Amino acid sequence: MSLAPDGLPPLREVIARHGLAAKKSLGQNFLLDLNLTARIARASGPLEGAEVIEVGPGPGGLTRALLSQGAARVVAIERDARCLDALAEIAAHYPGRLIVIEGDALEVDPRPHLTGPARIVANLPYNVGTELLVRWLTPPDWPPFWESLTLMFQREVAERIVAAPGSKAYGRLSVLAQWRATARIVFDVPPSAFVPPPKVTSSVVHLRPVEPRAAIDPKVLERVVAAAFSQRRKMLRQSLKALGRDPAPLLETAGIDPTRRAETLSIDEFLALARVAQSLG
Ligand code: SAM
């Protein structure tokens, strides 16, 4: 059997040998091209000496790229026990540098396995990707424990993350991402790059935390943004009723015209609204 340049077997062979037929219920669309996984790993910046958290390593294509580019340690959380033997082979090839945790990334805390700030790099399962992103963006304290996020999403979700006010894609995810981070789409990945191919194009998004522009409770901001976009086409004086209070004084104190719609508000205007909502309790 011929080996890949990293000295491990080609991914197709790994998948066949370990019987890793992709399961839709686990959002499994595997990347088999090691040039592509290397490109995703590079998009997170130079990896020499870095600590990385990977969600959903699957058969390990991206994991291998992170390790071969010099990551000091990869902590990988995988829900599918079928993948563990394949990942153990990678761990043996890079002694002491790969820790695999079997479990649900929504429940597992990888931080005890890290010695310092880590970056998160993942080809995320589509069914939990947005939920994880929102959690990483809304801890009470900032800066967060991660130093960057390099994540694969469906192109449509990626567009929502980076969207500017006034655009069709601008919404809850845009505000929650851009409030505390810079976000950009690095490159697109066609369906044909995955096994099995998904229906839509995917994109790699890179986010870096910035200093918060205001000391605001993320839970309050989340509520305000969810209410404002709950009825996208409605004026704020209507949609913000979802907060369970009269929106008029809120909008007036924040200096925002009550006839405007959520999609026209800048991030700073959402922050002003959240600040007032917070002060009113
Ligand atoms: N990283 C691999 C690659 O790029 O080929 C696999 C990516 S695949 C899109 C998503 C992976 O996440 C699968 O291996 C799946 O089993 C795993 N997964 C799904 N839900 C998960 C969860 N809640 N926590 C951790 N891993 C999960």
Tab-separated table of C-alpha atoms and ligand atoms in Angstrom:
chain	number	residue	atom	x	y	z
A	1	MET	CA	0.000	0.000	0.000
A	2	SER	CA	1.398	3.415	-0.914
A	3	LEU	CA	1.378	6.028	1.823
A	4	ALA	CA	0.363	9.698	1.659
A	5	PRO	CA	3.159	12.316	1.991
A	6	ASP	CA	2.548	12.503	5.758
A	7	GLY	CA	3.498	8.817	6.078
A	8	LEU	CA	-0.060	7.655	6.868
A	9	PRO	CA	-2.393	5.694	4.569
A	10	PRO	CA	-4.582	7.605	2.062
A	11	LEU	CA	-7.959	8.601	3.551
A	12	ARG	CA	-9.945	6.396	1.161
A	13	GLU	CA	-8.064	3.388	2.464
A	14	VAL	CA	-8.604	4.499	6.107
A	15	ILE	CA	-12.347	4.872	5.521
A	16	ALA	CA	-12.630	1.490	3.804
A	17	ARG	CA	-10.538	-0.353	6.400
A	18	HIS	CA	-12.478	1.079	9.376
A	19	GLY	CA	-15.914	0.852	7.726
A	20	LEU	CA	-16.595	4.590	8.024
A	21	ALA	CA	-19.564	4.893	5.677
A	22	ALA	CA	-20.796	8.481	6.200
A	23	LYS	CA	-23.862	8.910	8.409
A	24	LYS	CA	-26.203	11.729	7.514
A	25	SER	CA	-27.528	11.953	11.075
A	26	LEU	CA	-24.035	13.004	12.232
A	27	GLY	CA	-23.559	15.575	9.457
A	28	GLN	CA	-20.787	13.475	7.975
A	29	ASN	CA	-19.350	14.840	4.732
A	30	PHE	CA	-15.721	13.840	4.697
A	31	LEU	CA	-12.844	15.642	2.991
A	32	LEU	CA	-10.488	13.151	1.361
A	33	ASP	CA	-8.119	15.514	-0.446
A	34	LEU	CA	-5.145	16.173	1.798
A	35	ASN	CA	-4.173	19.232	-0.291
A	36	LEU	CA	-7.523	20.777	0.592
A	37	THR	CA	-7.327	19.923	4.294
A	38	ALA	CA	-3.804	21.431	4.259
A	39	ARG	CA	-5.263	24.634	2.787
A	40	ILE	CA	-7.917	24.823	5.534
A	41	ALA	CA	-5.262	24.263	8.199
A	42	ARG	CA	-3.090	27.042	6.664
A	43	ALA	CA	-6.076	29.421	6.728
A	44	SER	CA	-5.804	29.396	10.539
A	45	GLY	CA	-2.295	30.907	10.327
A	46	PRO	CA	1.154	29.391	11.005
A	47	LEU	CA	0.618	26.302	13.140
A	48	GLU	CA	4.124	25.697	14.464
A	49	GLY	CA	3.738	25.262	18.243
A	50	ALA	CA	0.012	26.093	18.264
A	51	GLU	CA	-2.667	24.400	20.327
A	52	VAL	CA	-5.786	23.555	18.343
A	53	ILE	CA	-9.275	22.333	19.146
A	54	GLU	CA	-10.936	20.399	16.343
A	55	VAL	CA	-14.614	19.482	16.408
A	56	GLY	CA	-15.570	16.373	14.459
A	57	PRO	CA	-12.256	14.984	13.160
A	58	GLY	CA	-14.030	12.007	11.524
A	59	PRO	CA	-11.431	9.906	9.665
A	60	GLY	CA	-8.862	12.631	10.383
A	61	GLY	CA	-8.077	14.467	7.131
A	62	LEU	CA	-7.994	17.915	8.727
A	63	THR	CA	-6.431	16.539	11.925
A	64	ARG	CA	-3.516	15.184	9.881
A	65	ALA	CA	-3.043	18.535	8.139
A	66	LEU	CA	-2.971	20.403	11.472
A	67	LEU	CA	-0.389	17.994	12.904
A	68	SER	CA	1.819	17.830	9.825
A	69	GLN	CA	1.940	21.644	9.768
A	70	GLY	CA	3.403	21.625	13.263
A	71	ALA	CA	0.533	22.030	15.740
A	72	ALA	CA	1.982	21.228	19.164
A	73	ARG	CA	-1.283	19.663	20.261
A	74	VAL	CA	-4.667	18.953	18.727
A	75	VAL	CA	-7.599	18.249	21.034
A	76	ALA	CA	-10.247	16.631	18.861
A	77	ILE	CA	-13.853	16.000	19.954
A	78	GLU	CA	-15.643	13.286	17.991
A	79	ARG	CA	-19.087	11.875	18.623
A	80	ASP	CA	-18.829	8.852	16.352
A	81	ALA	CA	-17.065	5.997	18.161
A	82	ARG	CA	-16.462	4.281	14.791
A	83	CYS	CA	-13.775	6.916	14.052
A	84	LEU	CA	-11.718	6.287	17.189
A	85	ASP	CA	-9.457	3.524	15.810
A	86	ALA	CA	-8.573	5.591	12.751
A	87	LEU	CA	-7.794	8.570	15.001
A	88	ALA	CA	-5.685	6.348	17.284
A	89	GLU	CA	-3.462	5.550	14.281
A	90	ILE	CA	-2.875	9.273	13.761
A	91	ALA	CA	-2.163	9.749	17.471
A	92	ALA	CA	0.453	6.957	17.300
A	93	HIS	CA	2.092	8.645	14.277
A	94	TYR	CA	2.377	11.967	16.177
A	95	PRO	CA	3.171	10.802	19.750
A	96	GLY	CA	1.797	13.005	22.518
A	97	ARG	CA	0.289	15.550	20.115
A	98	LEU	CA	-3.262	14.307	19.480
A	99	ILE	CA	-5.844	13.941	22.247
A	100	VAL	CA	-9.158	12.497	21.115
A	101	ILE	CA	-12.216	12.999	23.291
A	102	GLU	CA	-15.228	10.881	22.437
A	103	GLY	CA	-18.348	12.937	23.012
A	104	ASP	CA	-20.699	15.688	21.937
A	105	ALA	CA	-18.942	19.014	21.306
A	106	LEU	CA	-21.995	20.763	22.755
A	107	GLU	CA	-21.242	19.108	26.098
A	108	VAL	CA	-17.489	18.499	26.228
A	109	ASP	CA	-15.149	21.206	27.545
A	110	PRO	CA	-11.719	20.757	25.907
A	111	ARG	CA	-10.032	23.463	27.999
A	112	PRO	CA	-8.577	21.188	30.708
A	113	HIS	CA	-6.462	19.588	27.956
A	114	LEU	CA	-4.907	22.865	26.833
A	115	THR	CA	-2.022	24.805	28.305
A	116	GLY	CA	-2.872	28.224	26.836
A	117	PRO	CA	-4.939	30.033	24.239
A	118	ALA	CA	-6.039	27.731	21.440
A	119	ARG	CA	-7.426	28.201	18.001
A	120	ILE	CA	-10.448	26.274	16.840
A	121	VAL	CA	-10.306	24.700	13.385
A	122	ALA	CA	-13.115	22.485	12.105
A	123	ASN	CA	-15.115	21.163	9.212
A	124	LEU	CA	-18.235	21.392	11.341
A	125	PRO	CA	-21.166	19.009	11.318
A	126	TYR	CA	-23.895	21.177	9.747
A	127	ASN	CA	-26.456	20.236	12.410
A	128	VAL	CA	-24.529	21.764	15.328
A	129	GLY	CA	-22.250	24.273	13.554
A	130	THR	CA	-24.324	27.409	14.128
A	131	GLU	CA	-25.082	26.503	17.736
A	132	LEU	CA	-21.372	26.016	18.466
A	133	LEU	CA	-20.453	29.294	16.764
A	134	VAL	CA	-23.012	31.232	18.817
A	135	ARG	CA	-21.699	29.654	22.014
A	136	TRP	CA	-18.107	30.552	21.147
A	137	LEU	CA	-19.198	34.132	20.457
A	138	THR	CA	-21.328	34.717	23.530
A	139	PRO	CA	-19.386	33.831	26.692
A	140	PRO	CA	-19.885	36.416	29.447
A	141	ASP	CA	-16.178	37.361	29.458
A	142	TRP	CA	-14.113	38.646	26.550
A	143	PRO	CA	-11.559	37.980	25.088
A	144	PRO	CA	-12.593	34.324	24.880
A	145	PHE	CA	-10.450	31.239	25.471
A	146	TRP	CA	-9.935	30.843	21.712
A	147	GLU	CA	-7.578	33.028	19.678
A	148	SER	CA	-9.210	32.391	16.301
A	149	LEU	CA	-11.906	30.293	14.634
A	150	THR	CA	-11.360	28.724	11.211
A	151	LEU	CA	-14.565	26.937	10.343
A	152	MET	CA	-16.292	25.345	7.400
A	153	PHE	CA	-19.969	26.232	6.936
A	154	GLN	CA	-22.515	26.018	4.173
A	155	ARG	CA	-21.861	29.059	1.959
A	156	GLU	CA	-25.235	30.543	2.888
A	157	VAL	CA	-24.377	30.433	6.620
A	158	ALA	CA	-20.919	31.900	5.921
A	159	GLU	CA	-22.580	34.790	4.079
A	160	ARG	CA	-24.797	35.462	7.075
A	161	ILE	CA	-21.786	35.560	9.396
A	162	VAL	CA	-19.948	38.216	7.335
A	163	ALA	CA	-22.984	40.177	6.025
A	164	ALA	CA	-23.095	43.978	6.242
A	165	PRO	CA	-26.155	45.964	7.384
A	166	GLY	CA	-28.716	46.454	4.635
A	167	SER	CA	-27.859	43.204	2.843
A	168	LYS	CA	-30.223	40.285	2.517
A	169	ALA	CA	-28.009	37.975	4.564
A	170	TYR	CA	-27.631	40.433	7.475
A	171	GLY	CA	-29.235	39.060	10.626
A	172	ARG	CA	-28.729	37.533	14.053
A	173	LEU	CA	-25.525	35.670	13.140
A	174	SER	CA	-23.953	38.780	11.555
A	175	VAL	CA	-24.515	40.871	14.683
A	176	LEU	CA	-23.403	38.162	17.111
A	177	ALA	CA	-20.246	37.513	15.069
A	178	GLN	CA	-19.229	41.066	14.218
A	179	TRP	CA	-19.940	42.533	17.628
A	180	ARG	CA	-16.846	40.931	19.101
A	181	ALA	CA	-14.861	39.609	16.146
A	182	THR	CA	-13.710	40.278	12.630
A	183	ALA	CA	-15.093	37.716	10.206
A	184	ARG	CA	-14.161	36.952	6.606
A	185	ILE	CA	-14.766	34.216	4.073
A	186	VAL	CA	-11.373	32.772	3.116
A	187	PHE	CA	-12.390	30.476	0.231
A	188	ASP	CA	-15.211	28.330	-1.099
A	189	VAL	CA	-15.216	24.546	-1.334
A	190	PRO	CA	-17.364	22.843	-3.987
A	191	PRO	CA	-19.703	19.943	-3.113
A	192	SER	CA	-17.486	17.602	-5.159
A	193	ALA	CA	-14.687	17.934	-2.567
A	194	PHE	CA	-16.727	15.975	0.011
A	195	VAL	CA	-17.747	12.327	0.342
A	196	PRO	CA	-20.692	12.197	0.079
A	197	PRO	CA	-21.137	15.548	-1.708
A	198	PRO	CA	-23.565	17.903	0.063
A	199	LYS	CA	-26.189	19.755	-2.008
A	200	VAL	CA	-24.582	23.179	-1.600
A	201	THR	CA	-21.234	24.961	-1.761
A	202	SER	CA	-19.324	25.374	1.512
A	203	SER	CA	-17.029	28.169	2.679
A	204	VAL	CA	-14.193	28.461	5.149
A	205	VAL	CA	-14.704	31.409	7.513
A	206	HIS	CA	-11.989	32.924	9.685
A	207	LEU	CA	-12.869	34.917	12.813
A	208	ARG	CA	-10.608	36.751	15.231
A	209	PRO	CA	-11.723	38.326	18.489
A	210	VAL	CA	-11.500	42.103	18.819
A	211	GLU	CA	-11.833	44.264	21.918
A	212	PRO	CA	-15.532	44.561	22.745
A	213	ARG	CA	-16.999	47.917	21.809
A	214	ALA	CA	-19.225	47.977	24.875
A	215	ALA	CA	-19.660	46.149	28.150
A	216	ILE	CA	-22.917	44.439	27.332
A	217	ASP	CA	-24.350	41.194	28.601
A	218	PRO	CA	-24.347	38.894	25.553
A	219	LYS	CA	-27.624	37.354	26.710
A	220	VAL	CA	-29.324	40.772	26.512
A	221	LEU	CA	-27.864	41.420	23.071
A	222	GLU	CA	-28.996	37.969	21.916
A	223	ARG	CA	-32.555	38.680	23.086
A	224	VAL	CA	-32.683	42.107	21.423
A	225	VAL	CA	-31.290	40.790	18.139
A	226	ALA	CA	-33.593	37.755	18.129
A	227	ALA	CA	-36.628	39.986	18.761
A	228	ALA	CA	-35.616	42.528	16.105
A	229	PHE	CA	-35.126	39.870	13.418
A	230	SER	CA	-38.113	37.748	14.496
A	231	GLN	CA	-40.181	39.782	12.052
A	232	ARG	CA	-37.620	41.018	9.523
A	233	ARG	CA	-40.063	42.948	7.382
A	234	LYS	CA	-41.740	44.735	10.302
A	235	MET	CA	-40.747	48.068	11.821
A	236	LEU	CA	-38.811	47.881	15.080
A	237	ARG	CA	-41.708	49.411	17.033
A	238	GLN	CA	-43.586	46.205	16.154
A	239	SER	CA	-40.887	43.504	16.129
A	240	LEU	CA	-39.360	44.563	19.470
A	241	LYS	CA	-42.666	43.844	21.214
A	242	ALA	CA	-41.293	40.290	21.322
A	243	LEU	CA	-39.104	41.541	24.217
A	244	GLY	CA	-42.250	41.677	26.328
A	245	ARG	CA	-42.142	45.431	26.923
A	246	ASP	CA	-43.198	48.628	25.155
A	247	PRO	CA	-40.479	49.222	22.527
A	248	ALA	CA	-41.143	52.994	22.259
A	249	PRO	CA	-39.061	54.196	25.257
A	250	LEU	CA	-36.318	51.708	24.399
A	251	LEU	CA	-36.016	53.032	20.852
A	252	GLU	CA	-36.265	56.644	21.920
A	253	THR	CA	-33.538	56.364	24.583
A	254	ALA	CA	-31.287	54.545	22.097
A	255	GLY	CA	-31.940	57.308	19.544
A	256	ILE	CA	-33.346	54.955	16.924
A	257	ASP	CA	-36.269	55.802	14.655
A	258	PRO	CA	-39.065	53.319	15.554
A	259	THR	CA	-40.098	52.980	11.896
A	260	ARG	CA	-36.774	51.434	10.884
A	261	ARG	CA	-36.366	47.719	10.211
A	262	ALA	CA	-33.832	45.439	11.908
A	263	GLU	CA	-31.795	44.863	8.755
A	264	THR	CA	-30.922	48.600	8.522
A	265	LEU	CA	-29.368	48.821	12.003
A	266	SER	CA	-25.591	48.905	12.339
A	267	ILE	CA	-23.857	46.753	14.947
A	268	ASP	CA	-23.326	49.885	17.075
A	269	GLU	CA	-27.044	50.647	16.944
A	270	PHE	CA	-27.847	47.112	18.138
A	271	LEU	CA	-25.355	47.631	20.956
A	272	ALA	CA	-27.058	50.922	21.890
A	273	LEU	CA	-30.408	49.123	22.036
A	274	ALA	CA	-28.960	46.317	24.159
A	275	ARG	CA	-27.334	48.848	26.515
A	276	VAL	CA	-30.686	50.562	27.087
A	277	ALA	CA	-32.520	47.218	27.481
A	278	GLN	CA	-29.879	46.186	30.014
A	279	SER	CA	-30.184	49.412	32.005
A	280	LEU	CA	-33.964	49.081	32.096
A	281	GLY	CA	-33.500	45.552	33.485
B	1	SAM	N1	-13.242	16.608	9.923
B	1	SAM	C1	-13.702	15.558	9.026
B	1	SAM	C2	-13.419	15.953	7.600
B	1	SAM	O1	-13.183	17.145	7.360
B	1	SAM	O2	-13.447	15.078	6.730
B	1	SAM	C3	-15.183	15.255	9.218
B	1	SAM	C4	-16.108	16.426	9.048
B	1	SAM	S1	-17.815	15.996	9.063
B	1	SAM	C5	-18.503	17.386	8.218
B	1	SAM	C6	-18.370	16.322	10.723
B	1	SAM	C7	-17.811	15.419	11.833
B	1	SAM	O3	-18.359	15.835	13.090
B	1	SAM	C8	-18.156	13.951	11.703
B	1	SAM	O4	-17.007	13.175	11.933
B	1	SAM	C9	-19.207	13.702	12.809
B	1	SAM	O5	-19.195	12.377	13.312
B	1	SAM	C10	-18.788	14.699	13.846
B	1	SAM	N2	-19.873	15.152	14.735
B	1	SAM	C11	-21.193	15.286	14.455
B	1	SAM	N3	-21.862	15.814	15.497
B	1	SAM	C12	-20.933	16.016	16.471
B	1	SAM	C13	-21.000	16.535	17.803
B	1	SAM	N4	-22.148	16.969	18.325
B	1	SAM	N5	-19.855	16.601	18.521
B	1	SAM	C14	-18.670	16.173	17.992
B	1	SAM	N6	-18.548	15.679	16.746
B	1	SAM	C15	-19.657	15.607	15.994
